[in-house]
Each structure stands twice: as structure tokens, then as C-alpha cells.
XYZ file of C-alpha atoms in Angstrom:
224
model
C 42.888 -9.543 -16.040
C 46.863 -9.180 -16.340
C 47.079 -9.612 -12.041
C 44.959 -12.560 -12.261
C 46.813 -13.979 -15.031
C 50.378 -13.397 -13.056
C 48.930 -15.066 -9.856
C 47.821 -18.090 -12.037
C 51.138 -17.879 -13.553
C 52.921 -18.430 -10.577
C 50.447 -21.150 -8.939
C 51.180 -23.097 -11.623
C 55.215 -23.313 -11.087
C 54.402 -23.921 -7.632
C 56.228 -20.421 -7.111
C 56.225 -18.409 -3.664
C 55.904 -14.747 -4.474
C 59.897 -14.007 -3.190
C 60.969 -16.991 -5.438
C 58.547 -15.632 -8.783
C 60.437 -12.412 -7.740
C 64.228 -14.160 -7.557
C 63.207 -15.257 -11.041
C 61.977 -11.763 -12.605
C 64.465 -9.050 -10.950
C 62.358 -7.501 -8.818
C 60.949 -7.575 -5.213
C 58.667 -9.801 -3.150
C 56.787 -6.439 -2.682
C 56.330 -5.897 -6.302
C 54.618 -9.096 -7.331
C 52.186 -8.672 -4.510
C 50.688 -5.804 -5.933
C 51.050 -6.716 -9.175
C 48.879 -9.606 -8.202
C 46.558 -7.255 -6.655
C 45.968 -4.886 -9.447
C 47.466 -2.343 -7.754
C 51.285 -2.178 -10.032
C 50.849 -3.047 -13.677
C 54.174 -4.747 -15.099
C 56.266 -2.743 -18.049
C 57.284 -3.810 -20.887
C 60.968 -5.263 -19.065
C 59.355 -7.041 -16.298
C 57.248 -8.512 -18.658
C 59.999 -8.951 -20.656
C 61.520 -11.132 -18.156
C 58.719 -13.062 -16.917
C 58.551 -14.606 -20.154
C 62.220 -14.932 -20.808
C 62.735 -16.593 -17.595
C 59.807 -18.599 -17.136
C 59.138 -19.438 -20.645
C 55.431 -17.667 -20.545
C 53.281 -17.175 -23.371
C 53.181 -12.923 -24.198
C 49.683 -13.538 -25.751
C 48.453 -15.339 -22.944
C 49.911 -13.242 -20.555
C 48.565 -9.930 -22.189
C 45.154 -11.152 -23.766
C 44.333 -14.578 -21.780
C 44.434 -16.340 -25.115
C 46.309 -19.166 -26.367
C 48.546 -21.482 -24.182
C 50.166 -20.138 -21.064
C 53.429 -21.420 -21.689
C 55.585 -21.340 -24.987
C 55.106 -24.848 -26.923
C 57.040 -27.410 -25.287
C 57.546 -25.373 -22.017
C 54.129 -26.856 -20.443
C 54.307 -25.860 -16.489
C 58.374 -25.740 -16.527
C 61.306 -23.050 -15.449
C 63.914 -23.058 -18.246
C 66.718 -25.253 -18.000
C 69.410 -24.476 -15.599
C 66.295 -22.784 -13.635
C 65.137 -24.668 -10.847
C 63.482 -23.006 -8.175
C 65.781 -21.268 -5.757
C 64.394 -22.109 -2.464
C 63.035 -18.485 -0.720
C 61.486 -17.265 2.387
C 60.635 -14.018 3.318
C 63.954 -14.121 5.184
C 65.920 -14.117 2.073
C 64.674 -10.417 1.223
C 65.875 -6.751 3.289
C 64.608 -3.563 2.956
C 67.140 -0.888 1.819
C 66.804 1.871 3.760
C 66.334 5.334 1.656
C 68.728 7.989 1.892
C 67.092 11.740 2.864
C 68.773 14.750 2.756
C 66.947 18.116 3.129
C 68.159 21.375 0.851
C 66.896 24.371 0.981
C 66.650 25.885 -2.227
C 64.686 28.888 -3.828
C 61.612 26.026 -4.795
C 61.977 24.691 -1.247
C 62.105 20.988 -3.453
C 64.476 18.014 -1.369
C 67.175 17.308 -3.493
C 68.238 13.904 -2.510
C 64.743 11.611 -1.212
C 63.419 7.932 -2.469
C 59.657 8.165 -2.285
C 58.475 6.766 1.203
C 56.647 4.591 -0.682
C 59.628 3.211 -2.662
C 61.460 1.168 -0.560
C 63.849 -1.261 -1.717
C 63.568 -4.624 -1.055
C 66.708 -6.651 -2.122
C 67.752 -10.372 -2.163
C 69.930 -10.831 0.618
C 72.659 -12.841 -0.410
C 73.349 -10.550 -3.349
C 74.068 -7.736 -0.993
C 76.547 -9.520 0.882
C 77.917 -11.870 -1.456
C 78.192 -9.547 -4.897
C 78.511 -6.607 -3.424
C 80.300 -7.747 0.041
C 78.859 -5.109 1.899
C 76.293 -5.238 5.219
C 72.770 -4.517 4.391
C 72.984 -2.548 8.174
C 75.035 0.378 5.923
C 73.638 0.233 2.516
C 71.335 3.253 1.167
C 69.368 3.812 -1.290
C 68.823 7.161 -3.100
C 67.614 8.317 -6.643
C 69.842 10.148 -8.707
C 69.019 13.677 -9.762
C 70.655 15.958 -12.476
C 72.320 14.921 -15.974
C 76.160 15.590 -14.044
C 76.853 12.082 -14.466
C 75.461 11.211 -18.055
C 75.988 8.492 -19.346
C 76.924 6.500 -16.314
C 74.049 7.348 -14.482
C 71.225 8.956 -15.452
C 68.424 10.834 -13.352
C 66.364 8.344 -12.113
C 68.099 5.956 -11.935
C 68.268 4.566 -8.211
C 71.767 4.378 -6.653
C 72.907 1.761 -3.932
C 75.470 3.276 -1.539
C 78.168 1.805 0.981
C 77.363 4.081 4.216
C 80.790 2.511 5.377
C 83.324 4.323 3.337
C 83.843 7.278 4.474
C 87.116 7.796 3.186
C 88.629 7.495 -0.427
C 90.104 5.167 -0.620
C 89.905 3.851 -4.160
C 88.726 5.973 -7.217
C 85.171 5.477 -8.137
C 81.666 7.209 -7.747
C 80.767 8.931 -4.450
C 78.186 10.777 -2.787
C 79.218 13.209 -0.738
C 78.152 16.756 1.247
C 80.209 20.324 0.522
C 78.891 23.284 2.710
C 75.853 21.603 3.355
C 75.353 20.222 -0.732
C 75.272 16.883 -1.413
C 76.049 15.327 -5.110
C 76.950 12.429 -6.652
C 80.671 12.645 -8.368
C 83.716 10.365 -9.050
C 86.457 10.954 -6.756
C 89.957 10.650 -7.084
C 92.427 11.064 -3.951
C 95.920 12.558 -4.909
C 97.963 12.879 -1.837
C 95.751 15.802 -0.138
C 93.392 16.579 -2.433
C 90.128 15.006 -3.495
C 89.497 15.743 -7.683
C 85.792 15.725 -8.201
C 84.681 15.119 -11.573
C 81.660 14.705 -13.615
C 81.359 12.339 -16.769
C 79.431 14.834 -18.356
C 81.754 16.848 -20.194
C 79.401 20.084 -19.967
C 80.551 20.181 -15.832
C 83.906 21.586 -14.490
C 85.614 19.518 -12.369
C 87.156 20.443 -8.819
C 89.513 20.126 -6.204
C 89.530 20.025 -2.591
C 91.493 19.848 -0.033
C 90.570 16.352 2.018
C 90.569 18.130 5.326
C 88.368 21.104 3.978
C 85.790 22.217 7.006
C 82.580 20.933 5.834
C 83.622 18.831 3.259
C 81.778 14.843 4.271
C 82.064 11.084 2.517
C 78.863 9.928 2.876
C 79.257 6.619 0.944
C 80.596 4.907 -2.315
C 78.082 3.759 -4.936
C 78.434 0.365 -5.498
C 75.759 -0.597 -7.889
C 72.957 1.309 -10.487
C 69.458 0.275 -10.456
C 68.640 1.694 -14.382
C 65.138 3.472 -14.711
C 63.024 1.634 -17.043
């Protein structure tokens, strides 16, 4: 069985599950039920886990042939050693919920309670230099912002700006609305655009009544 395989896998770098994870892209959370049966790896994670750790496709897939590529026997790629993890290493990313009422009574902006984030620490603060106490997670909705980001895909946002202060992508709240635009500042007024040509864009005045910064997005998690 694939799980089995994976948890073999990792054994045999002498791999905890947040350093296997470190190594792959993805979260401490992730690998534990993938070693339980209970997530089966796509095509990109797999991808990865034998790009990174120099795994055998075949063996991974079918159980046959040699676990690692020829030459590779038991070994991380070079430049690859294993980072040194502990469960400390690794934060949740708290999920971003804001109830709409619409005509289909649906909740525009919600990660799955079941989806939460679990990041590498020192990525947070170090690449994106922000605090993982105001970082949110949400998953983008609508084709507004094709091809930047596309529905799906799952948005990381700085709960501390709450101004504009530099252009870039922003999520925001208008009469109770919230969306995901880029945001320019001209003297009083905020320009809100789309990338997707088929949108207009608008402008606001920055001390509008009801108008709210909730965040800047500072990084794109792609759907796969």
C-alpha cells in the first residue's frame, strides 16, 4: 500500500514526519494521514517526494523495484541534509471566516474547518517578516483576479495592515462585502482593480463609512 510505502520511505532516511514534510512542501499534518491511509498524495507531492528525496516512482506507486533511484541507496540529495525539526518548528494558520448573506445563503469567504494550515515557522517570520499571531488564511473565490490568483487557490494574509500603504493585493470589506482586489492609494482615494480585464475597476474615497482593510496578501498557496 502507497501509506505503507511512504512510512517505510521515511524510516529509512531516519526522517521525523515535520522534517519528511520540510522536505516535500507540505505539513506535518499531511504526512500523518498520508501514512495512515487516510490522504492519498497527487501527482505534485509525489512529484516532490521523489525529486527531493531521490525515491523510486515505481517503487513508490507499485512496491516494485528499488526504493531509491540507482546510486541514491538510503540518501537526501546533495545539498539536502536533514533540517533538524520538532513539532515546535510548525504553527497553525488560523482561517479567515466571514459570513454573507446572499440569495443561496452560501459563506463567501471560509477555509474548511478541517483545512487548517500548518506552516513552517521560520518561513513566516523570516520570508515573509510577518507574526504568525496576525496571519490568515482564506481560499480565494471568483475568477476577479485571473491570472494572479485563481479560485482555489489559498491566500495568506497580513491581519496587520490595515492601511495602504504600498500598492499590492488586498482583502478588504465595502458595505458589509468582502473581496480580494489590488489597491492603489492616490492621495484620498483607494483605486480598486481587478487583473481580470472582464471587471470594472473603482474608486473610493479612503474615509468612506463602511469601507475596512482587513489585510494584505502576502503569499499564494496554488491549487493543485
Amino acid at each position: 500500500m502507497l501509506n505503507q510505502r511512504l512510512r517505510e520511505l521515511r524510516k529509512m532516511l531516519g526522517l521525523t514526519q515535520g522534517e519528511f514534510a520540510f522536505h516535500v512542501g507540505t505539513s506535518p499534518g499531511y504526512v500523518s494521514e498520508a501514512e495512515q491511509g487516510k490522504k492519498v498524495p497527487g501527482g505534485e507531492i509525489l512529484r516532490r517526494i521523489c525529486e527531493k528525496l531521490n525515491a523510486n516512482i515505481n517503487w513508490l506507486l507499485t512496491g516494485s523495484g528499488d526504493m531509491f533511484l540507482e546510486g541514491h541507496a538510503g540518501s537526501l540529495p546533495s545539498g539536502s541534509a536533514p533540517v533538524r525539526t520538532t513539532e515546535y518548528d510548525f504553527v497553525s494558520v488560523t482561517p479567515y471566516r466571514a459570513w454573507e448573506s446572499q440569495s443561496h445563503g452560501a459563506c463567501v469567504w471560509q477555509m474548511d474547518a478541517h483545512s487548517i494550515l500548518w506552516l513552517y515557522r521560520p518561513w513566516i517570520e523570516c520570508h515573509l517578516r510577518i507574526s504568525k499571531e496576525v496571519v490568515w488564511s482564506l481560499c480565494m473565490q471568483g475568477d476577479n483576479m485571473d491570472p494572479t490568483l485563481r479560485a482555489g487557490d489559498i491566500l495568506l494574509v497580513d491581519g496587520s495592515c490595515k492601511e495602504v500603504a504600498i500598492e499590492g493585493i488586498y482583502l478588504i470589506c465595502c458595505d458589509g462585502m468582502h473581496a480580494v482586489r489590488r489597491v492603489q492609494r492616490m492621495g484620498s482615494t483607494l483605486t480598486l482593480s481587478n487583473d481580470n480585464s472582464a471587471y470594472r475597476d473603482t474608486d473610493l474615497d479612503v474615509s468612506r463609512k463602511g469601507l475596512e482593510i482587513i489585510g494584505r496578501v502576502v503569499a499564494r498557496l496554488a491549487a493543485l
